[in-house]
XYZ file of C-alpha atoms in Angstrom:
306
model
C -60.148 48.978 44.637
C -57.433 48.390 47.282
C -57.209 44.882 46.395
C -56.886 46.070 42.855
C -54.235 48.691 44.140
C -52.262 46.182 46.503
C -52.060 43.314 43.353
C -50.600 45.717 40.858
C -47.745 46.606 43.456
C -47.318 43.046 44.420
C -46.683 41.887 40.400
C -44.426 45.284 40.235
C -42.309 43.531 43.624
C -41.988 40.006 42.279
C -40.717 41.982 38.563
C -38.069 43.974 40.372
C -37.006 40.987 42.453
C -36.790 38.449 38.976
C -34.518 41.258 37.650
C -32.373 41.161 40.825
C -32.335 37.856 40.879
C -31.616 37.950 36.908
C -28.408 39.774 37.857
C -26.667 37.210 39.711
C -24.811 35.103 37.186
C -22.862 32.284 37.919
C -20.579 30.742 34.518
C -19.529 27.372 34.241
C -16.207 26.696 33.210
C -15.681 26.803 29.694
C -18.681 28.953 29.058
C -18.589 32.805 28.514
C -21.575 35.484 28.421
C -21.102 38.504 26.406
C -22.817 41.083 28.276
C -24.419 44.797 26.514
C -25.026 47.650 28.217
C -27.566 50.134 26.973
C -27.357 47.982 23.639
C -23.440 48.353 23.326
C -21.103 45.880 23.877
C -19.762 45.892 27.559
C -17.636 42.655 28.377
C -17.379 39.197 28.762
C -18.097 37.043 31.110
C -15.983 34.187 32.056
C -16.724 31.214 34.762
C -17.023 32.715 37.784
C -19.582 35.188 40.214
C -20.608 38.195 38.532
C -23.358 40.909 39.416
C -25.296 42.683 36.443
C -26.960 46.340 36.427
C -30.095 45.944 36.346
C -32.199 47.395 33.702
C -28.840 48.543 31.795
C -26.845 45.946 31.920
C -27.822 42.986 29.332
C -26.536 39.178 28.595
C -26.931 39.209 24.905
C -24.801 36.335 23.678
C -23.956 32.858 25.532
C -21.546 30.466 24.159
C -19.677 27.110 25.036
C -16.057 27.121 24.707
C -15.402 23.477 24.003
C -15.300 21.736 20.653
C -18.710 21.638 19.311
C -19.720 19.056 16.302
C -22.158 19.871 14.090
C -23.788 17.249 11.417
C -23.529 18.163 8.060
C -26.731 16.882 6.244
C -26.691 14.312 3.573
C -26.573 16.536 -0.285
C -26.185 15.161 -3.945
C -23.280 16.047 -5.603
C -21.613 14.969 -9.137
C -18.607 13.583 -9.813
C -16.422 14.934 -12.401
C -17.692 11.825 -14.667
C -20.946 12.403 -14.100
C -22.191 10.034 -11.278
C -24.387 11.572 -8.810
C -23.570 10.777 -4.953
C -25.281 11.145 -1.626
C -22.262 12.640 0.551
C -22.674 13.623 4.050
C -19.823 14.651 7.234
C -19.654 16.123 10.685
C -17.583 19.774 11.166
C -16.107 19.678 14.462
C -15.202 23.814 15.100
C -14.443 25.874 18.452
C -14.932 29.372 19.258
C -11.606 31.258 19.663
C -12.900 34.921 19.920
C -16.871 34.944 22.035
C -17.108 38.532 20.619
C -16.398 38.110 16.862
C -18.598 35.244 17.182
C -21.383 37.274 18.559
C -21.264 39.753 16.478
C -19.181 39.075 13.489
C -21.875 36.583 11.939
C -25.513 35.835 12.776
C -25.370 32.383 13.111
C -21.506 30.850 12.438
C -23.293 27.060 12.878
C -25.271 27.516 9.868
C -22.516 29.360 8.152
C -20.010 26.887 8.657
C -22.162 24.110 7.906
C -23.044 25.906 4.324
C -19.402 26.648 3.610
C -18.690 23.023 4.195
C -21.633 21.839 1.650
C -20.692 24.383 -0.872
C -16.606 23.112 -0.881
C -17.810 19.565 -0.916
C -19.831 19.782 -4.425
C -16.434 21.800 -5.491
C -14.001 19.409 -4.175
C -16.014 15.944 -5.260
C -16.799 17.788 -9.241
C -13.160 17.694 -10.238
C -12.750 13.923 -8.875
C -13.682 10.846 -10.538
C -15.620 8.675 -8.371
C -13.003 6.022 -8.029
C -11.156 8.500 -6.533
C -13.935 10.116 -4.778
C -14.502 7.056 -2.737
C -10.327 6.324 -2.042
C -9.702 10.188 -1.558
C -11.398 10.844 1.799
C -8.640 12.980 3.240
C -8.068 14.883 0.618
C -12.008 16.049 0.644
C -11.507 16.871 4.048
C -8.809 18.095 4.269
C -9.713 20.931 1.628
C -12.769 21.519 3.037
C -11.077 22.167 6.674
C -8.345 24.595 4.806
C -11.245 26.514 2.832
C -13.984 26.696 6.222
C -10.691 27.761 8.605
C -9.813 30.509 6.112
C -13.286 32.197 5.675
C -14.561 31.692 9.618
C -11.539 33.536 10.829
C -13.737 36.939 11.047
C -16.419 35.130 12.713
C -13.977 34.305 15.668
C -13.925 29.817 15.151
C -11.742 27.555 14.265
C -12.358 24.613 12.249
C -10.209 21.734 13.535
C -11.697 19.219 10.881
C -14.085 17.604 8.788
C -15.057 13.973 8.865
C -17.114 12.824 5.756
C -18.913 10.114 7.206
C -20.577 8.073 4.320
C -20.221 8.462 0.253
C -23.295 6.813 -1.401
C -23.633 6.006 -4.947
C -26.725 5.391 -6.735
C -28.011 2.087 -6.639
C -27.356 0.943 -10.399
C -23.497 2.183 -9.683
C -23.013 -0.053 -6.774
C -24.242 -2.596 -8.716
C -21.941 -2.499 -11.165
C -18.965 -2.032 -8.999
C -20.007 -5.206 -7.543
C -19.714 -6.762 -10.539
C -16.373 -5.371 -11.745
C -15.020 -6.068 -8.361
C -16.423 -10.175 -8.648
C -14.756 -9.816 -12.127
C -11.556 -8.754 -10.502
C -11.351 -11.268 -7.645
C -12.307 -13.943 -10.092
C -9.705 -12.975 -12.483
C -6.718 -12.716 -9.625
C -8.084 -16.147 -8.345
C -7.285 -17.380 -12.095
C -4.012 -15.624 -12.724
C -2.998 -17.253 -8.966
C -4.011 -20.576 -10.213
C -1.638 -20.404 -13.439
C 0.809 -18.784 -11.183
C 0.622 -21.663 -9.198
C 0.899 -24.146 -11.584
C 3.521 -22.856 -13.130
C 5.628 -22.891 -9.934
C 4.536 -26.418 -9.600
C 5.705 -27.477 -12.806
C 8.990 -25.700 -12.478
C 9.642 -27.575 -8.925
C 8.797 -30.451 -10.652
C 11.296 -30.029 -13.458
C 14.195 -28.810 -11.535
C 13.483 -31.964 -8.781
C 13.892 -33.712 -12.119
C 16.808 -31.932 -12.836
C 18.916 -32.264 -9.573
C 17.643 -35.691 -9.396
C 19.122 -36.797 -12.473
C 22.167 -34.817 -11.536
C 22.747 -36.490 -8.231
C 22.462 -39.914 -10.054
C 24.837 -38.639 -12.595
C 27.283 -37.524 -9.935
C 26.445 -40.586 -7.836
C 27.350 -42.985 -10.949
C 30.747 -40.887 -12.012
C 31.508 -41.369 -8.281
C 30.812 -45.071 -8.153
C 33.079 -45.549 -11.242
C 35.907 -43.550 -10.138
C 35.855 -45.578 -6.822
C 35.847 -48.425 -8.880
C 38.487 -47.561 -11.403
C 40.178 -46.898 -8.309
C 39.681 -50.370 -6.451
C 40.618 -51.580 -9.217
C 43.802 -49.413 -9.788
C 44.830 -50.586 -6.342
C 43.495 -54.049 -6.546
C 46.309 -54.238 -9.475
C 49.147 -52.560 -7.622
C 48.274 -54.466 -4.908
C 48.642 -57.585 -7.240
C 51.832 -56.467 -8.746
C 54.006 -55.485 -5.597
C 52.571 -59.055 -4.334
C 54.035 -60.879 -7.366
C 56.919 -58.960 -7.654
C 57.745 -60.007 -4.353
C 56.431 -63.246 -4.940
C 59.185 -63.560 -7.517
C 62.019 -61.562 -5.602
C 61.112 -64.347 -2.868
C 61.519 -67.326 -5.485
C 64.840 -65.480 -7.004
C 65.891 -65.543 -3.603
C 64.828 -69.210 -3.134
C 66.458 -70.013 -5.988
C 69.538 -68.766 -5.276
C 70.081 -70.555 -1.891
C 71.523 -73.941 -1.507
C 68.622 -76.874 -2.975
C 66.652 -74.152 -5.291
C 67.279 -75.427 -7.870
C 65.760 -78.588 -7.643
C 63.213 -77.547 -5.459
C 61.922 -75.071 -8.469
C 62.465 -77.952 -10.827
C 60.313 -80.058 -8.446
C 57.510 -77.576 -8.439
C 57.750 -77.409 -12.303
C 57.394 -81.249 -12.706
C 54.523 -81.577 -10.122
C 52.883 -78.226 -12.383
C 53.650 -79.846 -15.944
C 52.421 -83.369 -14.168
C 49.033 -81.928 -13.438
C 48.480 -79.864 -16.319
C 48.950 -82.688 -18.169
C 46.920 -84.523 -16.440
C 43.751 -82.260 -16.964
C 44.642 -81.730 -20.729
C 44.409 -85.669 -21.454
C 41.063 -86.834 -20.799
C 38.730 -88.951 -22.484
C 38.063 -87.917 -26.373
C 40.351 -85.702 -26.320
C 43.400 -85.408 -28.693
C 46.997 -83.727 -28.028
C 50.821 -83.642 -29.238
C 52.361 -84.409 -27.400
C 56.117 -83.249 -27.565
C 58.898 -85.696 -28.646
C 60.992 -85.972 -25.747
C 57.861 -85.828 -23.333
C 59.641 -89.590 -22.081
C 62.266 -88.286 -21.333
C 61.216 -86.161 -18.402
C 64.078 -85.133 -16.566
C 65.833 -83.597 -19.626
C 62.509 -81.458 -20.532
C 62.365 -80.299 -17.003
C 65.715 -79.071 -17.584
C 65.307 -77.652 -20.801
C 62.152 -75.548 -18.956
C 64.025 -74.455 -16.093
C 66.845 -73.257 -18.135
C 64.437 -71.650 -20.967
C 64.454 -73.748 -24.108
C 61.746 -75.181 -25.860
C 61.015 -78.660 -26.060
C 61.366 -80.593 -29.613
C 57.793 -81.359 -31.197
């Protein structure tokens, strides 16, 4: 009986001192602990020392300050034409206000996460899935703008939304395989003709300047002839005009005279000469005998009797 008697006081000690020891709380940073007493809300609880009442006092609600991220499962939804994907994301939220969070909403996880599946299938219905696929930011952020504006009773805020992967059925991805070989292999074709086309214009305008260049290099090369030529013929003319002025002058000195009509014989002499060769018929002018009187007649400018 007293070992009855001395248990049953000994499980009522080690009760009171859990409780005790139960009202000692120590909070981490970042953490808070909403605390009721007699059932009603009291305060919170920020990092630090604190002492509880016990038996009155009561730590109903603990929650973590920091961002949290919570997965939002994989769900089927339809595209506005009709294609049914496999979409799934990650909310990343933080708790503002520990009290509406406690008590505004059972659970705002579960919430949020619903909220977020329920705005997807809205968002991703009135896209085509094309644009479904390209239009990632867009989903999100809608489905940010549409989470932030209901949680703001429950005491979060919704910083964003992440869709992680967009899966269309199998038979889908097949086909956009193939439309997207199609595509490359019709790019690769139009780059070919592109290509050749550029080739064959390079080609035609190398032509083109060549033939150009040769035409410019063959105007050139006659105008620098014309032009040798033009001086060649000056050069020719001042040289026999003053090859004359010089015999004029010759002349007109003492002995000119004969010394032209010298030149003139020794000229007529050797022209001769070369004209009268073997099988070869002349006339020969009348007074050819008489030399010295047809040398005169051609330094003074008469023509000799046939």
């Amino acid at each position: 009986m007293e070992f009855a008697y001395l248990g049953f006081w000994s499980v009522i000690a080690i009760y009171l001192i859990y409780k005790i020891f139960r009202c000692i709380r120590i909070i981490p940073a970042q953490d808070v602990l909403i605390v009721e007493r007699l059932g009603k809300y009291s305060r919170t609880l920020r990092a630090g020392f604190h002492i509880l009442i016990p038996f009155i006092d009561r730590d109903a609600y603990y929650h973590t300050l920091k961002e949290q991220s919570i997965d939002v499962q994989p769900q089927i939804c339809i595209t506005h034409d009709n294609v049914q994907v496999k979409v799934d994301g990650v909310i990343y939220l933080k708790i503002i206000d520990p009290v509406r969070a406690s008590y505004g909403i059972e659970d705002f996880q579960f919430a949020a996460i619903q909220l977020a599946q329920t705005t997807m299938r809205s968002v991703i219905g009135t896209m085509e899935l094309d644009k479904t696929i390209g239009e990632k930011d867009l989903i999100n952020s809608t489905i940010v703008a549409a989470i932030d504006q209901a949680s703001e009773p429950w005491g979060i805020k919704v910083n964003r939304y992440e869709i992680l992967n967009i899966v269309p059925p199998k038979s889908v991805l097949d086909a956009m395989e193939k439309e997207k070989k199609a595509q490359i292999a019709k790019r690769s074709q139009v780059l070919l003709s592109e290509g050749e086309r550029d080739s064959r214009i390079n080609r035609s305008l190398g032509f083109k300047e060549e033939a150009v260049n040769k035409s410019e290099g063959e105007k050139q090369r006659r105008i620098n002839s014309a032009e040798g030529k033009a001086t060649e013929i000056e050069a020719l003319a001042v040289a026999t005009a003053k090859g004359i002025e010089a015999i004029a002058g010759a002349i007109s000195e003492q002995g000119g005279a004969s010394a032209i009509k010298l030149q003139i014989t020794k000229a007529f002499i050797h022209n001769f000469l070369s004209v009268a060769k073997e099988n070869t018929e002349i006339l020969i002018p009348a007074d050819v005998m008489n030399l010295p009187t047809l040398i005169a007649n051609l330094t003074e400018g008469k023509k000799p009797k046939a």
